[in-house]
Short mmCIF file of C-alpha atoms in Angstrom, two decimals:
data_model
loop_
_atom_site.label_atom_id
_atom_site.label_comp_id
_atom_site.label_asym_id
_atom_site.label_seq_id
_atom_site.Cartn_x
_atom_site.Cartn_y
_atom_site.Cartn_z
CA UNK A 1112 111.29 145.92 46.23
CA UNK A 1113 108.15 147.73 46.83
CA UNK A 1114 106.14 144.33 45.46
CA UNK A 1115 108.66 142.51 48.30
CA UNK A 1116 111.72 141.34 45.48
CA UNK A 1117 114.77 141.06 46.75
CA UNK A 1118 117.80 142.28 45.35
CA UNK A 1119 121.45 142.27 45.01
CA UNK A 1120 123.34 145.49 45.05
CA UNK A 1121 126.87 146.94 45.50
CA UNK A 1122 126.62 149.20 48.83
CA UNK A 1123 129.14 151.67 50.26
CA UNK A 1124 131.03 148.31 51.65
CA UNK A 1125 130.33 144.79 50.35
CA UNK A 1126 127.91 143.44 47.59
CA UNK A 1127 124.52 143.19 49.01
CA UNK A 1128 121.02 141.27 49.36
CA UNK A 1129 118.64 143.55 49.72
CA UNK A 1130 114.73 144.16 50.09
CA UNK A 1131 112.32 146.31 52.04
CA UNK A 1132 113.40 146.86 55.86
CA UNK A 1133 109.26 146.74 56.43
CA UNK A 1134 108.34 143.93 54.72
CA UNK A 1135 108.18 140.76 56.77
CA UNK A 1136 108.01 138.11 53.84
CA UNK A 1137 110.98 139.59 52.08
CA UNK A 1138 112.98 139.77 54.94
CA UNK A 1139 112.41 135.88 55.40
CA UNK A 1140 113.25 135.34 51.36
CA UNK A 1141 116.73 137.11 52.40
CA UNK A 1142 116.94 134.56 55.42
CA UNK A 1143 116.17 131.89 52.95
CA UNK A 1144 118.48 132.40 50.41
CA UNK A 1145 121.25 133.10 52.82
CA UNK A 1146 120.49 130.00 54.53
CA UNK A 1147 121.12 132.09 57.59
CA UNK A 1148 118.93 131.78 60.92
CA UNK A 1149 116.92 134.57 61.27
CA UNK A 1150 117.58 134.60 65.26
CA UNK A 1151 121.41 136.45 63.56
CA UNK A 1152 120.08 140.20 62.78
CA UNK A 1153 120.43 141.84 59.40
CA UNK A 1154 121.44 145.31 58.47
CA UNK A 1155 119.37 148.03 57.10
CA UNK A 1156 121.00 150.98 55.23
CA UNK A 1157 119.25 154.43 55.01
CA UNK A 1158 119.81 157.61 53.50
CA UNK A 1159 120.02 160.22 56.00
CA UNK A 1160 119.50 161.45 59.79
CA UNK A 1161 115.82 162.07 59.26
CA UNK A 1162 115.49 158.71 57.56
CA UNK A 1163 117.39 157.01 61.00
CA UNK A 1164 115.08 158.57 63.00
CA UNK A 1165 111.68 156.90 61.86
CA UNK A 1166 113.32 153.49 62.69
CA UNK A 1167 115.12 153.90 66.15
CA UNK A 1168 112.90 155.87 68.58
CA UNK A 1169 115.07 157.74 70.34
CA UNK A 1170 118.28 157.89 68.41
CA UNK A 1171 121.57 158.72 71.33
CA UNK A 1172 123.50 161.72 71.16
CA UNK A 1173 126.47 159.80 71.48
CA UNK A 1174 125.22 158.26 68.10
CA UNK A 1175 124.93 161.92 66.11
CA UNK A 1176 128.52 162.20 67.69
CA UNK A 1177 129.79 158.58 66.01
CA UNK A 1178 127.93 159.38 63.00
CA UNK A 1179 130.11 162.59 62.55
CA UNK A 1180 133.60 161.29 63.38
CA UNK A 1181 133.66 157.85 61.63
CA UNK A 1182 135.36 157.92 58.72
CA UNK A 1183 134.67 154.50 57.19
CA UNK A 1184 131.28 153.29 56.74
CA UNK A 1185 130.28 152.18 60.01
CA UNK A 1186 126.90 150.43 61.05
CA UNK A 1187 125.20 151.02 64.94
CA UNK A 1188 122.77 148.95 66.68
CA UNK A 1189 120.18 150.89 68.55
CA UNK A 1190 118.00 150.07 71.12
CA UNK A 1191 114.34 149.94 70.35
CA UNK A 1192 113.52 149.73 66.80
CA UNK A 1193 110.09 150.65 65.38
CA UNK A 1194 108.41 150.75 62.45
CA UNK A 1195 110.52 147.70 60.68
CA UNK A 1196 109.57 144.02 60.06
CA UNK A 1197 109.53 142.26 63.75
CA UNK A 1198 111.28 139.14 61.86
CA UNK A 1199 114.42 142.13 61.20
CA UNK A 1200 114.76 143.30 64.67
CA UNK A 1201 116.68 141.47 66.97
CA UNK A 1202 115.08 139.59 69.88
CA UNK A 1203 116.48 142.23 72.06
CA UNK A 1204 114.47 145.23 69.95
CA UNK A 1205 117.21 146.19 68.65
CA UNK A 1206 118.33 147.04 65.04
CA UNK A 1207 121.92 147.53 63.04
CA UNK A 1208 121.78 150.98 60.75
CA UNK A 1209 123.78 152.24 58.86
CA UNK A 1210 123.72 155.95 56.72
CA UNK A 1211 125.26 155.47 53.29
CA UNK A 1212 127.08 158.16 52.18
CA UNK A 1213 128.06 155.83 48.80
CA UNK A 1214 126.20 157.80 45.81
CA UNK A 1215 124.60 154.69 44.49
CA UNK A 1216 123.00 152.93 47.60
CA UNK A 1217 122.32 156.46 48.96
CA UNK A 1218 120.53 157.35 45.54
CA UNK A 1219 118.74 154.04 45.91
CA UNK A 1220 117.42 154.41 49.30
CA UNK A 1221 116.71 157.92 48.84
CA UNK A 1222 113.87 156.35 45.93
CA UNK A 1223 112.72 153.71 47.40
CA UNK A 1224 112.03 155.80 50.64
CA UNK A 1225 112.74 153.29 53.48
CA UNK A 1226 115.58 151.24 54.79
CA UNK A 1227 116.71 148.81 52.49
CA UNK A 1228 117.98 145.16 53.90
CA UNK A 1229 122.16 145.33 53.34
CA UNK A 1230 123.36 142.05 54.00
CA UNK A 1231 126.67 140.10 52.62
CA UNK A 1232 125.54 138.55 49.25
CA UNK A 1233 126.98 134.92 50.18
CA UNK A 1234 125.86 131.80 51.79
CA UNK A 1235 126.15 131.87 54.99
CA UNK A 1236 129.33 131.19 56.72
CA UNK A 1237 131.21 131.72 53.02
CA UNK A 1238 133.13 134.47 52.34
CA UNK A 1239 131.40 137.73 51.55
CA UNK A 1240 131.47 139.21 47.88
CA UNK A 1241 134.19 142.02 47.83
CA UNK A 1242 133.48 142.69 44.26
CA UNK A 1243 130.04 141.21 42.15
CA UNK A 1244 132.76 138.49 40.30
CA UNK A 1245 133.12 137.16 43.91
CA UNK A 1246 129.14 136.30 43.89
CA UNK A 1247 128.24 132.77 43.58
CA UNK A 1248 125.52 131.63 40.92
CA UNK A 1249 123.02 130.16 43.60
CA UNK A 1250 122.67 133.83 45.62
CA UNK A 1251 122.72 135.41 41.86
CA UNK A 1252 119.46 133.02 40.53
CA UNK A 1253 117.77 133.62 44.13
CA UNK A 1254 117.18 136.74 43.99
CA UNK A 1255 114.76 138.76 41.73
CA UNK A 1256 117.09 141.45 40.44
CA UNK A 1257 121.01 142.19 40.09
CA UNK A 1258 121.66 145.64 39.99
CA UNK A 1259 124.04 147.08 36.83
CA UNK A 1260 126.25 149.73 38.33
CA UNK A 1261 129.29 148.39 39.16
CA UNK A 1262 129.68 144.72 37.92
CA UNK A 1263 132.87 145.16 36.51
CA UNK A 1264 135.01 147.02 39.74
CA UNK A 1265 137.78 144.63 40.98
CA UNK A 1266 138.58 146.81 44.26
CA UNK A 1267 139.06 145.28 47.89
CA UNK A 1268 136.14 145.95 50.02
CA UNK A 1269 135.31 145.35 53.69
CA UNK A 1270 132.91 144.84 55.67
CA UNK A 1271 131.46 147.65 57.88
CA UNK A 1272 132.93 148.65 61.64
CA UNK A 1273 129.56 147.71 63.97
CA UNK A 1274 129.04 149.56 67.11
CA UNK A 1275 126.96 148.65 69.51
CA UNK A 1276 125.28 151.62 71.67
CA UNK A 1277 123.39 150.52 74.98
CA UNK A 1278 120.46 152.30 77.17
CA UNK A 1279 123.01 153.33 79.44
CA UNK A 1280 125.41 155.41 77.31
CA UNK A 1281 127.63 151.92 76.79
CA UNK A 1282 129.64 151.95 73.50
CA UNK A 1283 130.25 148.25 72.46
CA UNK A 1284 132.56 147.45 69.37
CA UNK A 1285 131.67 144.77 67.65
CA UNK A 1286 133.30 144.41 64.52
CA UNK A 1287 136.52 146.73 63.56
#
């Protein structure tokens, strides 16, 4: 990732394409071999609070309170993103975060020291991959490297919860 490969990845969700949250040219490989439009934003994971905070610049209170009291994984779009690859943020300036707590993806963002790209490791508009079985070969031979750990877990997996927070205080559910 730090040369701009993309991965794929099992997260604290889904299976994952992945790459560095900074890096404008990998961010458009992920677009590519989603075949998604890159007006729909992606999701970056991180590793911790201080890690959040170098990417949103002002991160809400109401957001330390979310962060606290969800107890799935749950993803929030902030208002004004910095320090991330424009073609990631949304034309609005915002950005969707989410802290892993998962020990792998946590582990893996912890090394690689910036967000990491987490988005469904499917086509887009096909269903996402639960489990890596559930991966088609095209995403599998587009991407540079397929992470080991897990390959062989056949568990049901969703999706994150999205929240949306606005300027105003606004709290915006967007996907349960």
């Amino acid at each position: 990732m730090r040369k701009g490969g993309v991965i794929l990845y099992p997260t604290d969700t889904i299976w994952g394409i992945g790459c560095d949250a900074t890096n404008a040219e990998a961010v458009a490989r992920v677009y590519q071999i989603k075949k998604r439009n890159d007006s729909k934003a992606l999701i970056c994971l991180v590793d911790s609070d201080a890690r959040l905070q170098r990417y949103v610049r002002k991160v809400p209170d109401v957001a330390w309170e979310l962060i606290d009291a969800v107890v799935k994984p749950t993803t929030i779009i902030y208002d004004n993103a910095v320090n991330l690859a424009p073609n990631l943020v949304a034309e609005d300036g915002s950005i969707a975060i989410r802290i892993t707590q998962e020990k792998f993806s946590q582990e893996l963002c912890f090394r690689f020291q910036k967000p990491i790209v987490s988005t469904s490791a499917n086509i887009s508009g096909e269903p996402s991959a639960q489990n890596f079985c559930d991966i088609s070969p095209e995403i599998i031979e587009a991407v540079d490297y397929v992470c080991w750990t897990r390959r062989q877990e056949h568990l049901p997996h969703t999706a994150s919860s999205i929240i949306k927070l606005g300027e105003d205080g606004e709290v915006k559910i967007i996907r349960k």
